[in-house]
Amino acid sequence: MRLYFRGLCVVLGGTAALLGGDARAETLRLAGGADLNALTLEELANVEVTSVSRRPEQLAQAASSIFVISGEDIRRHGARSLTEALRLAPNLEVAQIDALDYSITARGFAGFESANKLLVLIDGRSVYSPLFSGVDWDQHQVLLDDIERIEVVSGPGGAVWGANAVNGVVNVRSRRAHDTQGLLVSAAAGAVDSDLHVRYGGRLGESGAYRAYAMAFERGDLRTADGAKAKDGWTGAQGGFRADWDKGASLFTLQGDVRDGDIDNSLGAPGRLRGGNVLGRWTRQWPAGGVLELQAYYDRSDRTARLVSDQLETADVSLQHTFAATGRHNLVWGAGVRRTRDDFALIDGTRLLDPGRKTITIGSIFVQDQIAVRDDLTLTLGLKAEDNSYTQLELMPSARAAWRLTERHMLWAAASRAIRNPSRIERDFSIPGLVEPHRFEVEKLTAFEAGYRGRPTASSTLSVSLFYNDYDGIRTNNLTPPGVLPIFVGNSLKGATYGAEIWGDLDVAPWWRLSASYVTLEKDFKLKPGAIDISGFEAVGADPDSWAKLRSQFRLAPNVDLDIHLRRYAEIPRLSAEGYVGADAYVEADIRLAWRPRENLELAVAGINLLNDQHPEASEARRSEIPRSGYISLRWTR
Amino acid sequence: MGLGGRHLALLAGLAGFAAPAPLQAQELEVAVKAAYLPKFAPFVDWPAHAPQDGPVMICIVGQDRFGSLIDQAVHGQALGPRPLAVKRMIKIDAAAGCHIAYLGGSRQQSAAEALAALRGAPVLTVTDQAVGDTRGMIHFVRLRNRVRFHINNAAAQANGVRLSSKLLALALSV
């Protein structure tokens, strides 16, 4: 301990002294060792506690493949959008398709239309689209400076998550208003993307706090294969607020956003992305233990893009009740109802869905018991029942076991079942005489997982997850036997995916952390006997069989950070489906250097995708290629 | 910002690294929190019904992240004539005889449950963002790589615990 402190204090104090540093750091250096305890309260408040992210203890115990992107990781990485921040998660496969669209998946099924098995929550609000079960990532901008953390689970989300948590869950949590007080100005000027974010936070009486923000951004043109501008750039603006009241036993949160985006050219026609949401959450803790959480939100989006006009309204109410622990049992139950109303047509007015407008209700109820079988062995049994307007009641059971070998090592295993509800397009796409609607049913997954998580040494962490996913009823476009019209959207694929997700980090020195990850993915799908498919297995997606990420975070001086990110994606094979051309393997690097001349001011310069003039990431033939770029940025608070 | 300075800083860092078995970096964060706990005592006025005899007790409730760090931090510290002392416990209630309680949470009693068990008790409750979102009278957070804290003065007053204005001034929010 003593030697470690001395090393760190030499870095802190020595650097400060050499740079003409201040007396505080000098004191630290002279104090050295455990004499940290000789500091005053004010001095303690100024001790820099290294560059590393915190690791919430409770997540380290989770019996699933979970990776947490801390707010600090995002700020050091320098991502300017949620999608770019998600590149930090080893267990996500992130491919940018064009300036508007991304394919983001866990455990395969990459592609704009096939990436439909992920549940994405932003402060408790589900943002996957019931139109196609994917995520319109362009609609979901967040002020990254105010993000507390992003939890990324690969694998079925377990009983507690909402619909669509089949292959993974992305849970974005913003900081409480109490923790985002004062003025923040964050701006970046870049070769492709530029933006300006402003936020102000203040107090609301004795127990409340609020923040309000505004942002404007430009997503610049990417490139065509021959290096010309793809003319796919767009601009947007967004504003919002969050208010929290902390009354001790009760917490109340109210938040909302409004947004507007303009696309000059979306597949040949202009597009517009408008929308907004408001959410309220009340959490009550009882003296005897136990927590009740009640949440409601309303979300509206008006979207014209890709030659499609789509209006969607969502209203959602949910309740979650955690009982006080009794004996060896920790019981949680919850229920929720979500109602969506949509209106979908091509921009020329053609209606392709039958009916063109529809209201869908999804109701679900879950119960989960975490049982301490022994002090070192925890069993979590969950069951969720879900009912929606399309299909009958579906049951999703899961069993998870966590075995703590020692304080530092944990083994876990899980078996679970998850289903994906039909999307509007899958269920209701209709062209009389040509495409017959209403045939598609749920896709089913039975997943088996096992893993290790722990700290092999005092300065390192390691997580290894193995998975075998058995799917049934994956989407196909079928001809009616013996091979005639009409076509219908069916569930005729079955098969499996399997692979490993490995990541870890190593604190090489107090000022240097290395993080590395490697993921493999194998897929094996077959058409069910008797089915005639013309989709060419499009719904299975086009995935690389491995990807690796390497991150190096250096604190060169107390006020200078250097972050280097490398990633390699293996080749994406060409699908037999029309419109998917595959992609070559690629390696890319991002480097960011940040300097804080004062505590409340950070200046940074970043190079993005430095290794290639331009590279494609997605398999879609309509894709753009991503050019080398960079930005300079400023972050100022007071 | 001279290159030479950075270079030397790197060398100095390497010297630290060469020490046997360097502890993980977040140990420092934990150590700073341990150092904070006894330093709160001089800025707190406990009501008359708080334990008046014996040492001022700092209780580590539930999961103990501090290990020997808290013992080192408290060693030799006193509040006037009364020495400070450390006690560890799995669960806490109003009768546990604590003056300052760091609620680390555990399976037997989460931080929220511990807080509820101490409602009305003359105990300075300390919670930690690294443990969870439950907030006691003092709530540690990490802000710009520094350990800072929020104060819930209303909760302190409700329990008869008076915090000095100097402590309130140091809080990120009151």
PDB file of C-alpha atoms in Angstrom, chain A residues 420 422 425-427 435-443 472-479 486-494 527-528 531-535 539:
ATOM      1  CA  ARG A 420     -39.478 -11.882 -29.999  1.00  0.00           C
ATOM      2  CA  PRO A 422     -43.788 -10.018 -34.507  1.00  0.00           C
ATOM      3  CA  ILE A 425     -44.104  -5.219 -40.993  1.00  0.00           C
ATOM      4  CA  GLU A 426     -43.572  -8.909 -40.378  1.00  0.00           C
ATOM      5  CA  ARG A 427     -47.151  -9.419 -39.347  1.00  0.00           C
ATOM      6  CA  VAL A 435     -48.084 -10.922 -50.255  1.00  0.00           C
ATOM      7  CA  GLU A 436     -50.442 -12.458 -47.740  1.00  0.00           C
ATOM      8  CA  PRO A 437     -50.332 -10.906 -44.228  1.00  0.00           C
ATOM      9  CA  HIS A 438     -50.969 -12.191 -40.704  1.00  0.00           C
ATOM     10  CA  ARG A 439     -48.930 -15.397 -40.878  1.00  0.00           C
ATOM     11  CA  PHE A 440     -45.822 -14.504 -38.881  1.00  0.00           C
ATOM     12  CA  GLU A 441     -45.605 -15.783 -35.290  1.00  0.00           C
ATOM     13  CA  VAL A 442     -43.064 -15.223 -32.516  1.00  0.00           C
ATOM     14  CA  GLU A 443     -39.386 -16.132 -32.878  1.00  0.00           C
ATOM     15  CA  ASP A 472     -36.712 -21.596 -33.734  1.00  0.00           C
ATOM     16  CA  GLY A 473     -39.044 -19.786 -36.077  1.00  0.00           C
ATOM     17  CA  ILE A 474     -36.676 -17.153 -37.462  1.00  0.00           C
ATOM     18  CA  ARG A 475     -38.238 -15.071 -40.196  1.00  0.00           C
ATOM     19  CA  THR A 476     -38.394 -16.207 -43.815  1.00  0.00           C
ATOM     20  CA  ASN A 477     -40.226 -15.000 -46.904  1.00  0.00           C
ATOM     21  CA  ASN A 478     -42.090 -18.087 -48.041  1.00  0.00           C
ATOM     22  CA  LEU A 479     -43.694 -19.099 -51.265  1.00  0.00           C
ATOM     23  CA  PRO A 486     -48.814 -15.509 -52.595  1.00  0.00           C
ATOM     24  CA  ILE A 487     -45.647 -14.926 -50.622  1.00  0.00           C
ATOM     25  CA  PHE A 488     -46.033 -14.790 -46.869  1.00  0.00           C
ATOM     26  CA  VAL A 489     -43.700 -13.867 -44.037  1.00  0.00           C
ATOM     27  CA  GLY A 490     -43.115 -17.131 -42.178  1.00  0.00           C
ATOM     28  CA  ASN A 491     -41.095 -18.670 -39.366  1.00  0.00           C
ATOM     29  CA  SER A 492     -39.266 -21.364 -41.287  1.00  0.00           C
ATOM     30  CA  LEU A 493     -35.666 -21.031 -40.122  1.00  0.00           C
ATOM     31  CA  LYS A 494     -34.162 -22.862 -37.220  1.00  0.00           C
ATOM     32  CA  LEU A 527     -34.669 -24.183 -43.508  1.00  0.00           C
ATOM     33  CA  LYS A 528     -37.397 -26.343 -42.021  1.00  0.00           C
ATOM     34  CA  ALA A 531     -40.668 -24.545 -46.531  1.00  0.00           C
ATOM     35  CA  ILE A 532     -39.777 -22.603 -49.656  1.00  0.00           C
ATOM     36  CA  ASP A 533     -37.831 -19.484 -48.763  1.00  0.00           C
ATOM     37  CA  ILE A 534     -36.996 -16.654 -51.116  1.00  0.00           C
ATOM     38  CA  SER A 535     -35.376 -14.332 -48.541  1.00  0.00           C
ATOM     39  CA  ALA A 539     -33.142 -12.445 -41.230  1.00  0.00           C
TER      40      ALA A 539
END
